[in-house]
Structures are given as C-alpha cells and as structure tokens.
Amino acid sequence: MQRTLDDGCCGFDDVRMRGFRERATVGQVCEWLDARCRTLGSEVVSLASAFGRVLASPVIASLDVPPFDRSAMDGFAMRGAETTGAGDYNPLALRLIGQSLPGRPFAGEVVVGTAIRIMTGAPIPSGADAVLPAEFAREVGERVEFTAAMAPGRNIGRRGEDVAAGQTVLESGRRLRPQDVGLLASIGVQSVSVVKRPRVRVLATGDELAVPGDDRKPFQIFDSNSPTLHALIERDGGELESSRLLIDDRAAIAAALTEPGADIILVSGGSSVGAEDHAPAVLSEVGALPIHGVAMRPSSPTGIGHIGDVLVFLLPGNPVSCLCAYDFFAGRAIRQLGGRLSDWPYLRQRAIVGSKIVSAVGRVDYCRVRLESDRIEPISTSGASILSSTTRAAGFVIVPAELEGYAPGTEVEVFLYDPLP
Ligand code: AMP
Ligand code: MG
C-alpha cells in the first residue's frame, strides 16, 4: 500500500551527507499543495490598478449602457413611418427644427413633418424613432430632403443594448483584461474587490553569493536565482514582500523564516545533503517539512513545508533546479493563493522529437529543448547548473515518471518559455 505524505513517508530525516532515503512523486506533492492552497481574502483597488487582478466577487451593473437611446450615425432623426416611399425620384422634404449633439440633446419634440440634425452618440429626441444617414439627405435652407426611406428603429442604439442594469457583467475569479477594466468604467465602477496578492519572501542562501555591483571575490558567484524568482513571482501574480541574501547559517535562516509578513517563503540553496545545507533542519524545527526529496530531475533536493499557514519552499541552488522547482510547485501555490488557475501559464505546442530524449522510469524529467519549426532537439549542455540551457531553449518537455524517455519521431507537447509565439 502506498503511504501518503502525511504518514511522514518523505518527512524530515536529516539527510546531510547521507542522501535521500525516499522521494515523493511530483503528483503527491501537487496533491499535497492543492489541498493546502486556499484563495486569499480580498481587498478593494481602484480601477486604475485593477488590470491583471482577479475579481473576488461578481460585478453587477447598476446602470444601462448606453443609458439612453442614441444615434448610431451622423444624419437626421425623424419619424420613420413618414419616410415610406422616399427615393431619388421621390424626395421627401421635412422641416429642420434643430439638432442633437453628443452631450447636448435636442430639448423639443420631433412632430409630424419635422426632422433634426443628429450626430453619432447624441440622444434620440422624443417623437423621433429612426435616423437617416447624412449621405441620403440634402439640406435646403430650413428644410431637409430625404432620398431614402428609413423604417422605425433604424440606426438607433437602444438603451441597455450593451449592458442592462442588473446584469452580471463579470464573474468572480475573472482575471481582468484591459477591456474588462473599460467595461467596468462604462457602468460607473470606480473600484473593485479583488483577491489579495500573495506576499512572497525570497531568501537566497549561500556563503558564495554576491550581488551584481558588489566587489566580487574570486571564489564568489553572482546570485542569479533571486532575479529569476522575482520575475516568476510577478508573472504569477505574487507580490515580493522582501528579498535577502543570507549566509549558510542556521540562526540567520531561522530568523528570516520566522519573521512575520509573508504568505509564502522561497529559500534558494542549501536544500540538499551538503554539510552546509541547513534549511531543511531549520524548517523542520521552526515549522514542519513533510516533503523533502522529489522524484524528478532536476530539482530532486526540493523541500516543501510550512510554518503555521506560511508555505515554505526549499528550492535547490542550482539555477535550473531552482527555476524548475519553482515552476512545478511554488508557482502553483502562488497562483492558487492569488485566485488564479493552478495550471502552468505557458503556451503549448505539439512537436516531433528529433534526437532521443533520455529519462529514467520512476522520475519526472524537465528537458530543455530547441524548436525548429515542428521538431525539437534537446539542449546538449543541460546540467542543472547551466542556466543558459534555459535561455538557449525555446521551451521544455516533461517526460512523465512512467517513461524512460521519448524516441525520435514521437509527437510531444512543448511548453514555450515565451508568452507569445
Ligand atoms: P546548493 O543548493 O546550495 O547546494 O547550491 C548548488 C549550486 O548552486 C552551487 O554551485 C551554488 O553555488 C549554486 N547556487 C546556489 N545559490 C545560487 C544563486 N542564488 N544563484 C546562482 N547559483 C547559486
Ligand atoms: Mg549552498
């Protein structure tokens, strides 16, 4: 019988300098995460900052749009029934008694035998029920001649034809598009209730890390994981609460993990079996670490736990592992807390495998690929430490645990790094 993560199957066990005893499957980890990830509460934001946010409640129109019957053409408004039979050889002459402009309506009534000049968007005055486009009319002094008939209702935009008062215009959970924000403005909405953005703390650990601009010592490397994570957090709708570089020190890691203010904490580096990999032991002391070690490549030394309600992801320091572990697990959690879909925000494309993609039964593989029209080639220099494998790649292919790879000629799904083709 398969044990679950809650049975402690892959729970904390000091693996330093010993190695993982067991690994959780990617499926088990996602299930564990999905069970824990609840959408955060709501906050009210002005329309100006609502684009891209997720609606926390439906929006119901309290107003008809347009709020009045209006002209859909520049031309003349009259009683349509009067124009029956009008044509080039039978022009109809009506008395011109005024005009209606957008924002400046005609105050009087259009009675039998009369017409008014009217512009697109201007209110239809009382008495009129059709608009004749300007090209079928000719003004002659105080009269206007019509050379076409317009049945009642023609060229009129009806009150409420766009949005009717009482109608639900956008449902809860909707991620607002630019035009959604416009539609909200059209019904007079100034602010909306949206799901709070998850506050994410980034802790990059490693004695060897320097920041671009620092005076880097010869044995130091620049921290590339933090900038990658910042961008991923933004992509997934999170808000960067803070970002810090930490040395490999238990007390420093414990202090940064336990400080309040974040919904999710991402720790990069020190998640594996090295002597200086303190994060797993520290997290299991100050919180819990039910997942440590995942059957995947790269990212197998990933850990996931929590301190109270705060989810903590221990992402391996190798830059590709860090990206991959974020994408499989941390991004999934951030998106769900923020009310988005758990699914990957990558475009997908079907493609044919060129050279064999090698994996092993029992683990999920994240394989970076080049794309040449509809054929893919695995990137050759592709270790977990080679970040440029992900910048040279068009995207990646996932080899599921039950397969030992993909043979040439197989049709597979490619996840594209670029948001647009
Ligand atoms: P670790 O997970 O701490 O064992 O680190 C694995 C490898 O990733 C080592 O070569 C580290 O130097 C490297 N590494 C750790 N953190 C970062 C980082 N923030 N940016 C770039 N490389 C890193
Ligand atoms: Mg390290």
CSV table of C-alpha atoms and ligand atoms in Angstrom, one decimal:
chain,number,residue,atom,x,y,z
A,1,MET,CA,0.0,0.0,0.0
A,2,GLN,CA,1.3,3.4,-0.9
A,3,ARG,CA,1.8,5.7,2.1
A,4,THR,CA,0.8,9.4,1.8
A,5,LEU,CA,3.0,12.4,2.6
A,6,ASP,CA,1.0,12.9,5.8
A,7,ASP,CA,2.2,9.5,7.0
A,8,GLY,CA,5.6,11.0,7.0
A,9,CYS,CA,6.7,8.9,4.1
A,10,CYS,CA,9.1,11.6,2.9
A,11,GLY,CA,9.1,13.6,6.0
A,12,PHE,CA,12.1,15.1,7.8
A,13,ASP,CA,15.0,12.9,8.2
A,14,ASP,CA,18.5,14.6,8.4
A,15,VAL,CA,19.9,13.7,5.0
A,16,ARG,CA,23.0,15.7,5.3
A,17,MET,CA,26.0,13.8,3.9
A,18,ARG,CA,23.8,10.6,3.7
A,19,GLY,CA,21.4,11.1,0.9
A,20,PHE,CA,17.6,10.8,0.4
A,21,ARG,CA,16.0,7.6,1.7
A,22,GLU,CA,12.8,8.1,-0.2
A,23,ARG,CA,11.4,10.6,-2.6
A,24,ALA,CA,7.8,11.9,-3.0
A,25,THR,CA,6.3,11.8,-6.5
A,26,VAL,CA,5.5,15.0,-8.4
A,27,GLY,CA,1.9,14.0,-8.3
A,28,GLN,CA,1.9,13.5,-4.5
A,29,VAL,CA,3.5,16.9,-4.0
A,30,CYS,CA,0.9,18.7,-6.2
A,31,GLU,CA,-1.9,16.9,-4.4
A,32,TRP,CA,-0.5,18.0,-1.0
A,33,LEU,CA,-0.2,21.6,-2.3
A,34,ASP,CA,-3.6,21.7,-3.8
A,35,ALA,CA,-5.2,20.6,-0.6
A,36,ARG,CA,-3.4,23.3,1.4
A,37,CYS,CA,-3.7,26.3,-1.0
A,38,ARG,CA,-6.8,28.4,-0.3
A,39,THR,CA,-7.5,31.6,-2.2
A,40,LEU,CA,-6.5,34.6,0.0
A,41,GLY,CA,-9.0,37.2,1.1
A,42,SER,CA,-10.0,40.3,-0.8
A,43,GLU,CA,-9.0,44.0,-1.0
A,44,VAL,CA,-10.5,46.9,-2.8
A,45,VAL,CA,-8.4,48.6,-5.5
A,46,SER,CA,-9.1,51.5,-7.8
A,47,LEU,CA,-9.9,50.8,-11.4
A,48,ALA,CA,-6.5,52.3,-12.3
A,49,SER,CA,-4.7,49.4,-10.7
A,50,ALA,CA,-7.2,46.6,-11.4
A,51,PHE,CA,-5.7,45.3,-14.7
A,52,GLY,CA,-4.5,41.7,-14.2
A,53,ARG,CA,-6.1,41.3,-10.8
A,54,VAL,CA,-8.6,38.6,-10.0
A,55,LEU,CA,-12.1,39.6,-9.1
A,56,ALA,CA,-13.1,38.5,-5.6
A,57,SER,CA,-16.8,39.0,-6.3
A,58,PRO,CA,-19.1,39.3,-9.3
A,59,VAL,CA,-19.8,42.8,-10.6
A,60,ILE,CA,-23.4,43.6,-11.3
A,61,ALA,CA,-24.3,46.6,-13.5
A,62,SER,CA,-26.4,49.3,-11.7
A,63,LEU,CA,-26.9,51.1,-14.9
A,64,ASP,CA,-28.0,50.6,-18.5
A,65,VAL,CA,-25.3,51.2,-21.2
A,66,PRO,CA,-26.0,53.2,-23.1
A,67,PRO,CA,-28.2,54.9,-20.6
A,68,PHE,CA,-30.4,56.4,-23.3
A,69,ASP,CA,-31.4,55.7,-26.9
A,70,ARG,CA,-28.8,57.3,-29.2
A,71,SER,CA,-28.0,57.8,-32.8
A,72,ALA,CA,-25.6,55.3,-34.4
A,73,MET,CA,-25.0,57.6,-37.4
A,74,ASP,CA,-24.3,61.2,-38.3
A,75,GLY,CA,-27.5,62.2,-40.1
A,76,PHE,CA,-31.1,63.2,-39.4
A,77,ALA,CA,-33.7,61.9,-36.9
A,78,MET,CA,-37.4,61.8,-37.7
A,79,ARG,CA,-40.5,59.6,-37.6
A,80,GLY,CA,-39.5,56.6,-39.7
A,81,ALA,CA,-43.0,55.9,-40.9
A,82,GLU,CA,-43.1,59.3,-42.7
A,83,THR,CA,-40.2,58.3,-45.0
A,84,THR,CA,-42.0,55.4,-46.6
A,85,GLY,CA,-41.6,55.7,-50.4
A,86,ALA,CA,-38.9,58.3,-50.3
A,87,GLY,CA,-36.3,57.8,-53.0
A,88,ASP,CA,-34.0,59.6,-55.5
A,89,TYR,CA,-37.0,60.4,-57.8
A,90,ASN,CA,-39.4,61.0,-54.9
A,91,PRO,CA,-37.5,63.1,-52.3
A,92,LEU,CA,-39.3,63.8,-49.1
A,93,ALA,CA,-39.0,67.3,-47.6
A,94,LEU,CA,-39.2,67.8,-43.8
A,95,ARG,CA,-38.8,70.9,-41.8
A,96,LEU,CA,-35.5,71.1,-39.9
A,97,ILE,CA,-36.2,72.2,-36.4
A,98,GLY,CA,-32.9,71.8,-34.5
A,99,GLN,CA,-30.1,69.4,-33.7
A,100,SER,CA,-29.0,66.9,-31.2
A,101,LEU,CA,-25.3,66.6,-30.4
A,102,PRO,CA,-23.4,64.1,-28.1
A,103,GLY,CA,-23.8,65.6,-24.6
A,104,ARG,CA,-26.1,68.4,-25.9
A,105,PRO,CA,-29.5,66.9,-26.6
A,106,PHE,CA,-32.4,68.5,-28.5
A,107,ALA,CA,-34.9,69.7,-25.9
A,108,GLY,CA,-38.0,69.7,-28.1
A,109,GLU,CA,-40.2,67.1,-29.8
A,110,VAL,CA,-39.9,65.9,-33.3
A,111,VAL,CA,-43.5,66.1,-34.5
A,112,VAL,CA,-45.0,65.1,-37.9
A,113,GLY,CA,-43.4,66.8,-40.8
A,114,THR,CA,-40.2,67.7,-39.0
A,115,ALA,CA,-36.6,66.3,-38.5
A,116,ILE,CA,-33.5,67.3,-36.6
A,117,ARG,CA,-29.8,67.1,-37.4
A,118,ILE,CA,-28.2,64.4,-35.2
A,119,MET,CA,-24.7,63.1,-34.6
A,120,THR,CA,-23.4,59.7,-33.6
A,121,GLY,CA,-23.8,59.2,-29.8
A,122,ALA,CA,-26.4,62.0,-29.4
A,123,PRO,CA,-29.7,61.3,-27.7
A,124,ILE,CA,-32.7,60.5,-29.8
A,125,PRO,CA,-35.3,63.2,-29.0
A,126,SER,CA,-38.9,62.4,-28.1
A,127,GLY,CA,-41.0,61.8,-31.2
A,128,ALA,CA,-38.2,60.5,-33.4
A,129,ASP,CA,-37.7,56.8,-34.0
A,130,ALA,CA,-35.2,56.5,-36.9
A,131,VAL,CA,-32.0,58.1,-38.2
A,132,LEU,CA,-31.3,58.7,-41.9
A,133,PRO,CA,-27.5,58.7,-42.6
A,134,ALA,CA,-26.3,62.1,-44.0
A,135,GLU,CA,-25.5,60.7,-47.4
A,136,PHE,CA,-29.2,60.1,-48.2
A,137,ALA,CA,-30.2,63.7,-47.3
A,138,ARG,CA,-29.6,67.3,-48.5
A,139,GLU,CA,-30.2,70.4,-46.5
A,140,VAL,CA,-32.0,73.1,-48.5
A,141,GLY,CA,-32.4,76.2,-46.4
A,142,GLU,CA,-34.8,75.4,-43.4
A,143,ARG,CA,-35.8,72.1,-45.0
A,144,VAL,CA,-34.1,68.8,-45.5
A,145,GLU,CA,-34.7,66.4,-48.4
A,146,PHE,CA,-34.6,62.7,-47.9
A,147,THR,CA,-33.8,60.4,-50.8
A,148,ALA,CA,-34.2,57.1,-48.9
A,149,ALA,CA,-36.7,55.5,-46.6
A,150,MET,CA,-35.7,54.5,-43.0
A,151,ALA,CA,-38.1,52.2,-41.1
A,152,PRO,CA,-38.7,52.9,-37.4
A,153,GLY,CA,-35.8,51.7,-35.3
A,154,ARG,CA,-33.1,52.0,-38.0
A,155,ASN,CA,-29.7,53.4,-36.9
A,156,ILE,CA,-30.7,53.7,-33.3
A,157,GLY,CA,-28.6,52.3,-30.4
A,158,ARG,CA,-31.1,51.2,-27.8
A,159,ARG,CA,-30.7,52.0,-24.1
A,160,GLY,CA,-29.2,49.0,-22.4
A,161,GLU,CA,-28.2,47.2,-25.6
A,162,ASP,CA,-24.6,46.9,-24.4
A,163,VAL,CA,-25.1,46.3,-20.7
A,164,ALA,CA,-28.5,46.0,-19.0
A,165,ALA,CA,-28.9,47.2,-15.4
A,166,GLY,CA,-29.0,44.2,-13.0
A,167,GLN,CA,-26.9,42.1,-15.3
A,168,THR,CA,-23.7,40.3,-14.0
A,169,VAL,CA,-21.0,41.8,-16.3
A,170,LEU,CA,-18.0,39.9,-14.9
A,171,GLU,CA,-17.9,36.8,-12.7
A,172,SER,CA,-15.9,36.3,-9.5
A,173,GLY,CA,-12.5,34.7,-10.4
A,174,ARG,CA,-12.1,36.7,-13.6
A,175,ARG,CA,-8.6,37.9,-14.3
A,176,LEU,CA,-9.2,41.4,-15.5
A,177,ARG,CA,-8.4,42.1,-19.2
A,178,PRO,CA,-7.8,45.7,-20.4
A,179,GLN,CA,-11.3,45.7,-21.9
A,180,ASP,CA,-12.8,44.4,-18.7
A,181,VAL,CA,-11.4,47.5,-16.9
A,182,GLY,CA,-13.0,49.6,-19.6
A,183,LEU,CA,-16.4,47.8,-19.3
A,184,LEU,CA,-16.3,48.4,-15.5
A,185,ALA,CA,-15.7,52.1,-16.1
A,186,SER,CA,-18.7,52.1,-18.6
A,187,ILE,CA,-21.0,51.1,-15.8
A,188,GLY,CA,-19.6,53.8,-13.5
A,189,VAL,CA,-17.5,51.5,-11.3
A,190,GLN,CA,-14.6,53.3,-9.6
A,191,SER,CA,-13.0,50.5,-7.6
A,192,VAL,CA,-13.3,46.7,-7.4
A,193,SER,CA,-12.9,43.9,-4.9
A,194,VAL,CA,-10.0,41.7,-5.9
A,195,VAL,CA,-8.1,38.8,-4.4
A,196,LYS,CA,-5.1,39.9,-2.4
A,197,ARG,CA,-1.8,39.2,-4.0
A,198,PRO,CA,0.3,36.6,-2.1
A,199,ARG,CA,3.2,38.2,-0.3
A,200,VAL,CA,6.3,36.3,-1.2
A,201,ARG,CA,9.7,36.4,0.6
A,202,VAL,CA,12.8,35.3,-1.2
A,203,LEU,CA,15.8,34.1,0.8
A,204,ALA,CA,18.9,33.3,-1.3
A,205,THR,CA,21.3,31.4,0.9
A,206,GLY,CA,24.9,30.7,0.2
A,207,ASP,CA,28.3,31.9,1.5
A,208,GLU,CA,29.5,32.1,-2.1
A,209,LEU,CA,26.9,34.6,-3.3
A,210,ALA,CA,27.5,38.2,-4.4
A,211,VAL,CA,25.2,40.7,-6.0
A,212,PRO,CA,25.9,42.4,-9.3
A,213,GLY,CA,27.6,45.7,-8.4
A,214,ASP,CA,29.4,44.1,-5.4
A,215,ASP,CA,33.1,43.8,-5.3
A,216,ARG,CA,33.0,40.1,-6.1
A,217,LYS,CA,35.8,38.0,-4.6
A,218,PRO,CA,37.4,35.4,-6.9
A,219,PHE,CA,35.6,32.5,-5.3
A,220,GLN,CA,32.2,34.1,-5.3
A,221,ILE,CA,29.4,33.8,-7.9
A,222,PHE,CA,26.6,36.3,-8.6
A,223,ASP,CA,23.2,35.4,-7.2
A,224,SER,CA,21.1,34.7,-10.3
A,225,ASN,CA,18.3,32.9,-8.6
A,226,SER,CA,16.8,35.9,-6.8
A,227,PRO,CA,16.2,37.9,-10.0
A,228,THR,CA,14.7,34.8,-11.8
A,229,LEU,CA,12.4,34.2,-8.8
A,230,HIS,CA,11.4,37.9,-8.7
A,231,ALA,CA,10.3,37.8,-12.3
A,232,LEU,CA,8.4,34.5,-11.8
A,233,ILE,CA,6.6,35.8,-8.7
A,234,GLU,CA,5.5,38.8,-10.7
A,235,ARG,CA,4.4,36.6,-13.6
A,236,ASP,CA,2.3,34.5,-11.3
A,237,GLY,CA,0.6,37.5,-9.5
A,238,GLY,CA,2.6,37.4,-6.3
A,239,GLU,CA,4.0,40.5,-4.6
A,240,LEU,CA,7.6,40.5,-3.5
A,241,GLU,CA,7.5,41.0,0.3
A,242,SER,CA,11.2,41.2,0.6
A,243,SER,CA,14.3,39.6,-0.8
A,244,ARG,CA,17.5,38.9,1.1
A,245,LEU,CA,20.9,37.2,0.7
A,246,LEU,CA,21.7,35.0,3.6
A,247,ILE,CA,24.9,33.2,4.6
A,248,ASP,CA,24.8,29.5,5.3
A,249,ASP,CA,24.0,30.0,9.0
A,250,ARG,CA,21.3,28.3,11.0
A,251,ALA,CA,20.4,31.3,13.1
A,252,ALA,CA,20.2,33.7,10.1
A,253,ILE,CA,18.0,31.2,8.2
A,254,ALA,CA,15.7,30.6,11.3
A,255,ALA,CA,15.3,34.4,11.9
A,256,ALA,CA,14.4,35.1,8.3
A,257,LEU,CA,12.0,32.2,8.2
A,258,THR,CA,10.1,33.1,11.3
A,259,GLU,CA,9.7,36.8,10.7
A,260,PRO,CA,6.0,37.6,10.1
A,261,GLY,CA,4.8,39.3,6.9
A,262,ALA,CA,4.8,36.7,4.2
A,263,ASP,CA,2.3,34.2,2.9
A,264,ILE,CA,4.9,32.2,1.1
A,265,ILE,CA,8.7,31.9,1.6
A,266,LEU,CA,11.1,30.7,-1.1
A,267,VAL,CA,14.5,29.7,0.1
A,268,SER,CA,17.1,29.2,-2.6
A,269,GLY,CA,20.1,27.0,-2.0
A,270,GLY,CA,21.1,24.7,0.9
A,271,SER,CA,18.2,22.4,0.5
A,272,SER,CA,20.1,19.2,-0.2
A,273,VAL,CA,22.5,16.8,1.5
A,274,GLY,CA,25.6,19.0,1.9
A,275,ALA,CA,27.2,19.7,5.2
A,276,GLU,CA,26.2,23.4,5.0
A,277,ASP,CA,22.6,22.7,3.8
A,278,HIS,CA,20.8,23.9,6.9
A,279,ALA,CA,17.4,25.0,5.6
A,280,PRO,CA,15.7,21.5,5.9
A,281,ALA,CA,16.7,21.0,9.5
A,282,VAL,CA,15.9,24.6,10.5
A,283,LEU,CA,12.5,24.5,8.8
A,284,SER,CA,11.6,21.2,10.5
A,285,GLU,CA,12.5,22.8,13.8
A,286,VAL,CA,10.6,26.0,13.5
A,287,GLY,CA,7.7,24.5,11.4
A,288,ALA,CA,7.3,21.3,9.5
A,289,LEU,CA,8.9,19.7,6.5
A,290,PRO,CA,6.6,16.9,5.3
A,291,ILE,CA,8.2,16.8,1.8
A,292,HIS,CA,12.0,16.6,1.3
A,293,GLY,CA,13.2,14.9,-1.9
A,294,VAL,CA,11.1,14.6,-5.0
A,295,ALA,CA,11.4,12.0,-7.8
A,296,MET,CA,12.3,14.4,-10.6
A,297,ARG,CA,15.3,15.8,-12.5
A,298,PRO,CA,16.4,18.4,-12.0
A,299,SER,CA,15.2,19.7,-8.6
A,300,SER,CA,15.2,16.4,-6.7
A,301,PRO,CA,16.5,18.0,-3.5
A,302,THR,CA,13.4,20.2,-3.2
A,303,GLY,CA,11.8,20.6,0.2
A,304,ILE,CA,8.3,21.8,1.0
A,305,GLY,CA,6.9,22.6,4.4
A,306,HIS,CA,5.2,25.3,6.4
A,307,ILE,CA,5.4,27.4,9.4
A,308,GLY,CA,1.8,27.7,10.6
A,309,ASP,CA,-0.1,28.9,7.5
A,310,VAL,CA,3.0,30.2,5.7
A,311,LEU,CA,4.1,27.8,3.0
A,312,VAL,CA,7.9,27.4,2.7
A,313,PHE,CA,9.6,26.1,-0.5
A,314,LEU,CA,13.2,24.9,-0.2
A,315,LEU,CA,14.5,25.3,-3.8
A,316,PRO,CA,17.8,23.8,-4.8
A,317,GLY,CA,20.5,26.4,-5.5
A,318,ASN,CA,21.5,25.2,-9.0
A,319,PRO,CA,19.8,27.7,-11.2
A,320,VAL,CA,17.9,25.3,-13.4
A,321,SER,CA,16.7,23.3,-10.4
A,322,CYS,CA,15.6,26.5,-8.8
A,323,LEU,CA,13.6,27.5,-11.8
A,324,CYS,CA,12.1,24.0,-12.3
A,325,ALA,CA,11.2,23.5,-8.6
A,326,TYR,CA,9.6,27.0,-8.6
A,327,ASP,CA,7.6,26.2,-11.7
A,328,PHE,CA,6.4,22.8,-10.6
A,329,PHE,CA,5.5,23.7,-7.0
A,330,ALA,CA,6.0,27.3,-5.8
A,331,GLY,CA,4.3,29.0,-8.8
A,332,ARG,CA,1.4,26.6,-8.5
A,333,ALA,CA,0.9,27.7,-4.9
A,334,ILE,CA,1.3,31.4,-5.6
A,335,ARG,CA,-1.2,31.3,-8.4
A,336,GLN,CA,-3.7,29.4,-6.3
A,337,LEU,CA,-3.4,31.8,-3.3
A,338,GLY,CA,-3.9,34.7,-5.7
A,339,GLY,CA,-7.1,33.1,-7.2
A,340,ARG,CA,-5.5,32.0,-10.5
A,341,LEU,CA,-5.6,28.6,-12.0
A,342,SER,CA,-3.0,26.2,-10.7
A,343,ASP,CA,-2.0,25.2,-14.3
A,344,TRP,CA,1.2,26.4,-16.0
A,345,PRO,CA,1.0,29.8,-17.7
A,346,TYR,CA,2.9,28.6,-20.7
A,347,LEU,CA,1.7,28.3,-24.3
A,348,ARG,CA,1.8,24.8,-25.5
A,349,GLN,CA,2.7,23.4,-28.9
A,350,ARG,CA,2.8,19.9,-30.4
A,351,ALA,CA,6.2,19.0,-31.9
A,352,ILE,CA,8.1,15.9,-33.1
A,353,VAL,CA,11.1,14.7,-31.2
A,354,GLY,CA,14.3,14.8,-33.3
A,355,SER,CA,17.1,13.2,-31.2
A,356,LYS,CA,16.1,10.9,-28.4
A,357,ILE,CA,15.1,12.5,-25.1
A,358,VAL,CA,16.6,10.4,-22.3
A,359,SER,CA,15.0,9.9,-18.9
A,360,ALA,CA,14.5,7.1,-16.4
A,361,VAL,CA,11.4,5.2,-15.2
A,362,GLY,CA,10.5,6.5,-11.7
A,363,ARG,CA,11.3,10.2,-12.1
A,364,VAL,CA,9.8,13.1,-14.0
A,365,ASP,CA,12.2,14.9,-16.3
A,366,TYR,CA,12.2,18.6,-17.2
A,367,CYS,CA,14.1,18.7,-20.5
A,368,ARG,CA,15.0,22.0,-22.2
A,369,VAL,CA,14.6,21.9,-26.0
A,370,ARG,CA,15.3,23.9,-29.1
A,371,LEU,CA,12.4,24.2,-31.5
A,372,GLU,CA,13.0,24.1,-35.3
A,373,SER,CA,9.6,24.5,-37.0
A,374,ASP,CA,7.7,21.5,-35.6
A,375,ARG,CA,10.8,19.5,-34.5
A,376,ILE,CA,12.5,19.6,-31.1
A,377,GLU,CA,16.1,18.9,-30.1
A,378,PRO,CA,17.2,18.5,-26.5
A,379,ILE,CA,19.8,21.1,-25.5
A,380,SER,CA,23.1,19.3,-25.2
A,381,THR,CA,24.8,21.2,-22.3
A,382,SER,CA,21.9,20.9,-20.0
A,383,GLY,CA,23.0,20.2,-16.4
A,384,ALA,CA,21.1,21.7,-13.6
A,385,SER,CA,23.8,24.3,-13.1
A,386,ILE,CA,23.7,25.5,-16.7
A,387,LEU,CA,21.3,28.4,-16.6
A,388,SER,CA,22.0,29.3,-20.2
A,389,SER,CA,20.4,26.0,-21.2
A,390,THR,CA,17.1,27.7,-20.4
A,391,THR,CA,17.9,30.9,-22.3
A,392,ARG,CA,19.0,28.9,-25.4
A,393,ALA,CA,15.9,26.8,-25.2
A,394,ALA,CA,12.5,27.7,-26.7
A,395,GLY,CA,10.8,25.7,-24.0
A,396,PHE,CA,10.8,22.4,-22.2
A,397,VAL,CA,9.3,19.0,-22.5
A,398,ILE,CA,8.1,16.9,-19.5
A,399,VAL,CA,8.9,13.2,-19.5
A,400,PRO,CA,6.4,11.5,-17.1
A,401,ALA,CA,7.7,9.1,-14.5
A,402,GLU,CA,6.4,6.0,-16.3
A,403,LEU,CA,8.5,6.6,-19.4
A,404,GLU,CA,12.2,6.2,-19.9
A,405,GLY,CA,12.3,8.9,-22.5
A,406,TYR,CA,10.9,9.8,-25.9
A,407,ALA,CA,12.1,8.1,-29.1
A,408,PRO,CA,12.8,10.1,-32.2
A,409,GLY,CA,9.6,10.7,-34.2
A,410,THR,CA,7.3,10.8,-31.1
A,411,GLU,CA,4.8,13.7,-31.0
A,412,VAL,CA,5.0,15.5,-27.7
A,413,GLU,CA,3.8,18.7,-26.1
A,414,VAL,CA,6.3,21.5,-25.7
A,415,PHE,CA,5.8,24.3,-23.1
A,416,LEU,CA,7.1,27.5,-24.5
A,417,TYR,CA,9.0,30.0,-22.3
A,418,ASP,CA,7.9,33.0,-24.4
A,419,PRO,CA,4.4,34.3,-23.7
A,420,LEU,CA,3.8,34.9,-27.4
A,421,PRO,CA,5.0,32.8,-30.4
B,1,AMP,P1,23.2,24.5,-3.1
B,1,AMP,O1,21.8,24.1,-3.4
B,1,AMP,O2,23.3,25.5,-2.0
B,1,AMP,O3,23.9,23.2,-2.8
B,1,AMP,O4,23.9,25.0,-4.4
B,1,AMP,C1,24.0,24.3,-5.6
B,1,AMP,C2,24.8,25.1,-6.6
B,1,AMP,O5,24.0,26.2,-6.9
B,1,AMP,C3,26.1,25.6,-6.1
B,1,AMP,O6,27.0,25.5,-7.2
B,1,AMP,C4,25.8,27.0,-5.7
B,1,AMP,O7,26.9,27.8,-5.8
B,1,AMP,C5,24.8,27.4,-6.8
B,1,AMP,N1,23.9,28.5,-6.3
B,1,AMP,C6,23.3,28.5,-5.0
B,1,AMP,N2,22.6,29.6,-4.9
B,1,AMP,C7,22.7,30.3,-6.1
B,1,AMP,C8,22.2,31.5,-6.5
B,1,AMP,N3,21.3,32.2,-5.7
B,1,AMP,N4,22.5,31.9,-7.8
B,1,AMP,C9,23.3,31.2,-8.5
B,1,AMP,N5,23.8,30.0,-8.2
B,1,AMP,C10,23.5,29.5,-6.9
B,2,MG,MG,24.8,26.2,-0.9
